[in-house]
Coordinates of C-alpha atoms in Angstrom, one line a residue:
X1 CA -0.1 -0.4 0.0
X2 CA 1.1 3.8 -0.9
X3 CA 1.9 4.4 2.7
X4 CA 3.0 1.1 4.3
X5 CA 6.2 0.7 1.5
X6 CA 9.1 0.4 3.8
X7 CA 12.0 3.5 3.1
X8 CA 9.6 5.8 2.0
X9 CA 9.0 7.6 5.5
X10 CA 11.6 10.4 4.7
X11 CA 10.4 11.2 1.3
X12 CA 6.6 11.2 2.1
X13 CA 7.5 13.7 5.0
X14 CA 9.4 15.8 2.9
X15 CA 7.0 16.1 0.0
X16 CA 3.6 16.2 2.1
X17 CA 4.3 17.3 5.6
X18 CA 2.2 20.9 6.2
X19 CA 0.5 20.3 2.9
X20 CA -3.3 19.6 1.9
X21 CA -3.1 16.1 0.1
X22 CA -6.0 14.5 -1.9
X23 CA -6.1 10.6 -2.0
X24 CA -8.4 8.9 -4.4
X25 CA -7.2 5.3 -4.7
X26 CA -3.4 7.1 -4.7
X27 CA -1.9 10.3 -3.8
X28 CA -3.1 12.6 -6.5
X29 CA -3.0 15.9 -5.6
X30 CA -0.6 18.0 -3.1
X31 CA -1.4 21.8 -2.7
X32 CA -0.4 24.4 0.0
X33 CA -3.8 25.5 0.6
X34 CA -7.4 24.0 -0.8
X35 CA -8.4 27.3 -1.7
X36 CA -8.0 31.2 -1.2
X37 CA -11.6 31.2 0.8
X38 CA -11.2 32.2 4.2
X39 CA -14.0 32.5 7.7
X40 CA -14.4 36.3 6.3
X41 CA -15.7 35.0 3.1
X42 CA -18.7 33.0 4.3
X43 CA -21.6 33.2 6.8
X44 CA -20.8 30.2 8.7
X45 CA -23.1 27.5 10.6
X46 CA -22.1 29.2 14.6
X47 CA -21.8 25.7 16.4
X48 CA -19.7 24.2 13.2
X49 CA -17.3 27.4 13.1
X50 CA -17.2 26.8 17.2
X51 CA -15.8 23.0 17.0
X52 CA -13.5 23.8 13.9
X53 CA -12.1 26.9 16.0
X54 CA -11.7 24.3 18.9
X55 CA -9.7 21.8 16.9
X56 CA -7.6 24.4 15.6
X57 CA -7.2 25.9 18.9
X58 CA -6.0 22.2 20.0
X59 CA -3.8 21.8 17.2
X60 CA -1.9 25.2 17.6
X61 CA -1.7 24.6 21.4
X62 CA -0.9 20.6 21.6
X63 CA 2.4 20.6 23.2
X64 CA 1.1 22.6 26.2
X65 CA -2.0 19.6 26.1
X66 CA 0.4 17.0 26.0
X67 CA 2.4 18.3 29.1
X68 CA -0.7 17.6 31.1
X69 CA -1.6 14.1 29.3
X70 CA -4.0 15.4 26.9
X71 CA -4.3 14.5 23.3
X72 CA -5.5 16.6 20.2
X73 CA -7.2 13.3 18.8
X74 CA -10.5 14.2 18.2
X75 CA -13.1 12.8 15.7
X76 CA -16.1 15.4 14.4
X77 CA -19.1 14.3 12.5
X78 CA -21.0 17.1 10.4
X79 CA -24.2 16.3 9.2
X80 CA -27.1 18.2 7.1
X81 CA -28.6 18.5 3.3
X82 CA -26.3 19.2 0.2
X83 CA -25.1 22.7 -0.3
X84 CA -25.6 23.7 3.6
X85 CA -22.1 24.9 4.2
X86 CA -20.2 21.3 5.5
X87 CA -17.4 21.6 2.7
X88 CA -17.2 25.0 2.8
X89 CA -16.7 25.0 6.7
X90 CA -13.8 22.4 6.4
X91 CA -12.4 24.2 3.6
X92 CA -12.0 27.9 5.7
X93 CA -10.8 25.7 8.6
X94 CA -8.3 23.9 6.6
X95 CA -6.9 27.3 5.0
X96 CA -6.6 28.7 8.4
X97 CA -4.3 26.1 9.4
X98 CA -2.4 26.0 6.5
X99 CA 1.0 25.0 6.5
X100 CA 0.5 24.4 10.4
X101 CA -0.6 21.1 10.0
X102 CA -1.0 18.1 7.0
X103 CA -4.3 17.7 5.7
X104 CA -5.5 14.7 4.2
X105 CA -8.6 14.8 2.2
X106 CA -9.7 11.2 1.7
X107 CA -12.3 10.9 -1.7
X108 CA -11.9 6.9 -2.1
X109 CA -10.2 4.7 -0.7
X110 CA -9.8 0.8 -0.1
X111 CA -7.7 0.5 3.0
X112 CA -8.3 3.3 5.4
X113 CA -6.0 2.0 8.0
X114 CA -3.3 3.0 5.5
X115 CA -4.5 6.4 5.5
X116 CA -4.1 6.7 8.8
X117 CA -0.4 5.3 9.0
X118 CA 0.4 8.1 6.5
X119 CA -1.3 10.8 8.8
X120 CA 0.8 9.7 11.7
X121 CA 3.7 9.8 9.7
X122 CA 2.8 13.1 8.9
X123 CA 1.4 14.2 12.4
X124 CA -0.1 16.6 13.5
X125 CA -2.6 15.7 11.1
X126 CA -6.2 15.9 10.0
X127 CA -8.3 13.4 8.3
X128 CA -11.3 14.9 6.3
X129 CA -13.7 12.3 5.0
X130 CA -16.4 13.8 2.7
X131 CA -19.5 11.9 2.0
X132 CA -18.6 9.1 4.9
X133 CA -22.0 7.3 4.0
X134 CA -20.7 6.8 0.4
X135 CA -17.5 5.5 1.6
X136 CA -19.0 3.1 4.4
X137 CA -22.0 1.3 4.5
X138 CA -24.3 -0.6 7.4
X139 CA -22.5 -4.0 7.9
X140 CA -25.8 -5.6 8.0
X141 CA -26.5 -4.6 4.5
X142 CA -25.7 -7.7 2.6
X143 CA -26.0 -6.3 -0.9
X144 CA -23.3 -3.9 -0.6
X145 CA -19.4 -4.4 -1.7
X146 CA -17.7 -6.3 0.6
X147 CA -14.7 -3.5 0.0
X148 CA -16.8 -1.2 2.1
X149 CA -17.4 -3.2 4.7
X150 CA -13.8 -3.6 5.1
X151 CA -13.6 0.4 5.1
X152 CA -16.1 0.7 7.7
X153 CA -14.4 -2.2 10.1
X154 CA -11.0 -0.4 9.6
X155 CA -12.6 3.0 10.3
X156 CA -14.5 1.6 13.4
X157 CA -10.9 0.5 14.6
X158 CA -8.6 3.3 14.1
X159 CA -11.5 5.6 15.8
X160 CA -11.5 3.7 18.3
X161 CA -10.7 5.0 22.1
X162 CA -7.7 2.6 22.0
X163 CA -6.1 3.8 18.9
X164 CA -2.6 4.7 18.7
X165 CA -3.2 7.9 16.6
X166 CA -2.9 10.0 19.0
X167 CA -2.0 13.4 16.6
X168 CA -4.8 13.1 14.1
X169 CA -8.1 14.6 14.1
X170 CA -10.6 13.2 12.0
X171 CA -13.6 15.6 10.2
X172 CA -16.2 13.1 8.7
X173 CA -19.3 14.8 6.4
X174 CA -22.4 13.3 5.4
X175 CA -25.8 14.3 3.9
X176 CA -27.3 11.1 4.8
X177 CA -26.4 10.1 8.7
X178 CA -29.1 7.8 9.0
X179 CA -27.5 5.4 6.0
X180 CA -24.0 5.5 8.7
X181 CA -23.3 2.3 10.4
X182 CA -24.6 2.7 14.3
X183 CA -21.6 1.7 15.5
X184 CA -19.9 4.6 13.6
X185 CA -22.2 7.6 14.1
X186 CA -23.8 6.7 17.6
X187 CA -21.1 5.2 19.6
X188 CA -19.1 7.2 22.1
X189 CA -15.6 7.7 21.2
X190 CA -15.9 7.2 17.4
X191 CA -17.0 11.1 17.1
X192 CA -16.5 13.3 19.8
X193 CA -19.4 15.6 18.1
X194 CA -21.9 15.4 15.9
X195 CA -22.9 18.8 14.3
X196 CA -26.3 18.8 12.7
X197 CA -26.1 21.5 10.5
X198 CA -29.2 21.9 8.5
X199 CA -31.3 24.9 6.8
X200 CA -30.0 28.6 7.8
X201 CA -32.3 30.8 9.8
X202 CA -34.4 33.5 8.4
X203 CA -31.6 35.9 9.7
X204 CA -29.1 33.9 8.4
X205 CA -30.2 33.6 5.1
X206 CA -30.5 37.6 5.0
X207 CA -26.9 38.2 6.2
X208 CA -25.8 35.6 3.6
X209 CA -27.4 37.6 1.0
X210 CA -26.2 40.9 2.0
X211 CA -22.7 38.9 2.1
X212 CA -22.8 38.5 -1.3
X213 CA -24.7 41.8 -2.8
X214 CA -22.0 43.4 -0.8
X215 CA -19.1 41.0 -2.5
X216 CA -20.1 42.2 -5.9
X217 CA -21.0 45.8 -5.3
X218 CA -24.7 45.7 -5.6
X219 CA -25.6 49.1 -4.2
X220 CA -28.6 50.0 -5.5
X221 CA -31.4 50.2 -2.9
X222 CA -34.1 49.4 -5.2
X223 CA -32.5 46.1 -6.1
X224 CA -31.5 45.2 -2.9
X225 CA -35.0 45.5 -1.0
X226 CA -36.7 43.5 -4.0
X227 CA -34.5 40.7 -3.4
X228 CA -34.4 41.1 0.0
X229 CA -38.6 40.6 0.1
X230 CA -38.0 37.8 -2.5
X231 CA -36.0 35.8 -0.1
X232 CA -38.6 36.1 2.7
X233 CA -41.6 35.9 0.8
X234 CA -41.3 34.0 -2.5
X235 CA -38.2 31.6 -1.7
X236 CA -39.5 31.6 2.3
X237 CA -41.5 28.9 1.7
X238 CA -38.6 27.0 0.5
X239 CA -36.2 25.0 2.2
X240 CA -32.6 27.1 1.2
X241 CA -29.3 26.1 1.9
X242 CA -26.3 29.0 1.6
X243 CA -25.3 27.4 -1.9
X244 CA -29.3 28.5 -3.4
X245 CA -28.6 32.1 -2.2
X246 CA -25.0 32.0 -3.5
X247 CA -25.7 30.4 -6.9
X248 CA -28.8 33.2 -7.7
X249 CA -26.6 35.8 -6.9
X250 CA -23.9 34.8 -8.9
X251 CA -26.0 34.2 -11.8
X252 CA -27.2 38.0 -11.5
X253 CA -23.8 39.3 -11.4
X254 CA -22.7 37.4 -14.4
X255 CA -25.6 38.8 -16.6
X256 CA -25.3 42.2 -15.5
X257 CA -21.3 42.2 -16.3
X258 CA -21.9 40.4 -19.9
X259 CA -24.4 43.6 -20.2
X260 CA -21.5 45.7 -19.2
X261 CA -23.6 47.7 -16.8
X262 CA -24.7 47.8 -13.1
X263 CA -26.7 44.8 -11.7
X264 CA -30.4 45.0 -11.6
X265 CA -33.1 42.9 -10.4
X266 CA -34.3 41.7 -13.4
X267 CA -30.5 40.4 -13.7
X268 CA -31.3 37.8 -10.9
X269 CA -34.9 36.6 -11.9
X270 CA -33.7 33.6 -13.9
X271 CA -31.5 32.3 -10.9
X272 CA -34.2 32.9 -8.1
X273 CA -36.8 30.9 -11.0
X274 CA -33.9 28.1 -11.1
X275 CA -33.8 27.9 -7.2
X276 CA -37.8 27.4 -7.0
X277 CA -37.4 24.7 -9.4
X278 CA -34.6 22.7 -7.3
X279 CA -35.2 23.5 -3.9
X280 CA -37.5 21.7 -1.9
X281 CA -40.7 22.9 -0.1
X282 CA -41.4 23.7 3.1
X283 CA -44.1 21.5 4.7
X284 CA -47.5 23.4 5.0
X285 CA -48.5 24.3 8.5
X286 CA -51.0 22.2 10.2

């Protein structure tokens, strides 16, 4: 396996330590940062941000914690509907720690234990498991692929309380927490915290809208008021995630830029209609 080969430890450390490593069946991509996005560019979920800040502080103060017999080892599970900001929050967290810790992003892998051996070699490290429900499966499902069963079993072992991986933080995401093996999602010691992100409040939706309008210089009061009214009236009957708001604002900005003029409300209407067609309806009040 790629990270179990003898004699390659020094090579891996020189090449990967303190960087972002993307794993998809093999070592495919190595970067210094995931992107240029920072916490100031988003309206993050309050509890997710707090937990990620706690992890970052633990990593930065690990020597002080170790002096008292405390480990930075921690598991965090973020769940919620697609587009709710799980990946964005992780992205901001990783960019904030760029160069201070090795970030290992696991997209696909057959031997999860090998990933953790690599992470221990490059520690302190954060292992990010995106879409954990697709990577693993319930062990009671006889129709799923055996390789996923192996991944689940290995992950249960590396996340267990007796694990030797003391300098590794695990952050996982899932759109469907109910699809995870119960021993993985619900048993204490696997994930220390489970943050259910879900849909933003009306106040947060307004903050997200204002963030993007400010970023792209939409200063016309009439246009901003119409968009605010649409967000709360027409789109208020829908379950919106931050990605919905970002996309209809960006679509409107593109139309205005291509027309070589300041954005107008009409520029945003096609994107708003598209959002109506894909966002789910809130249940009717009984």
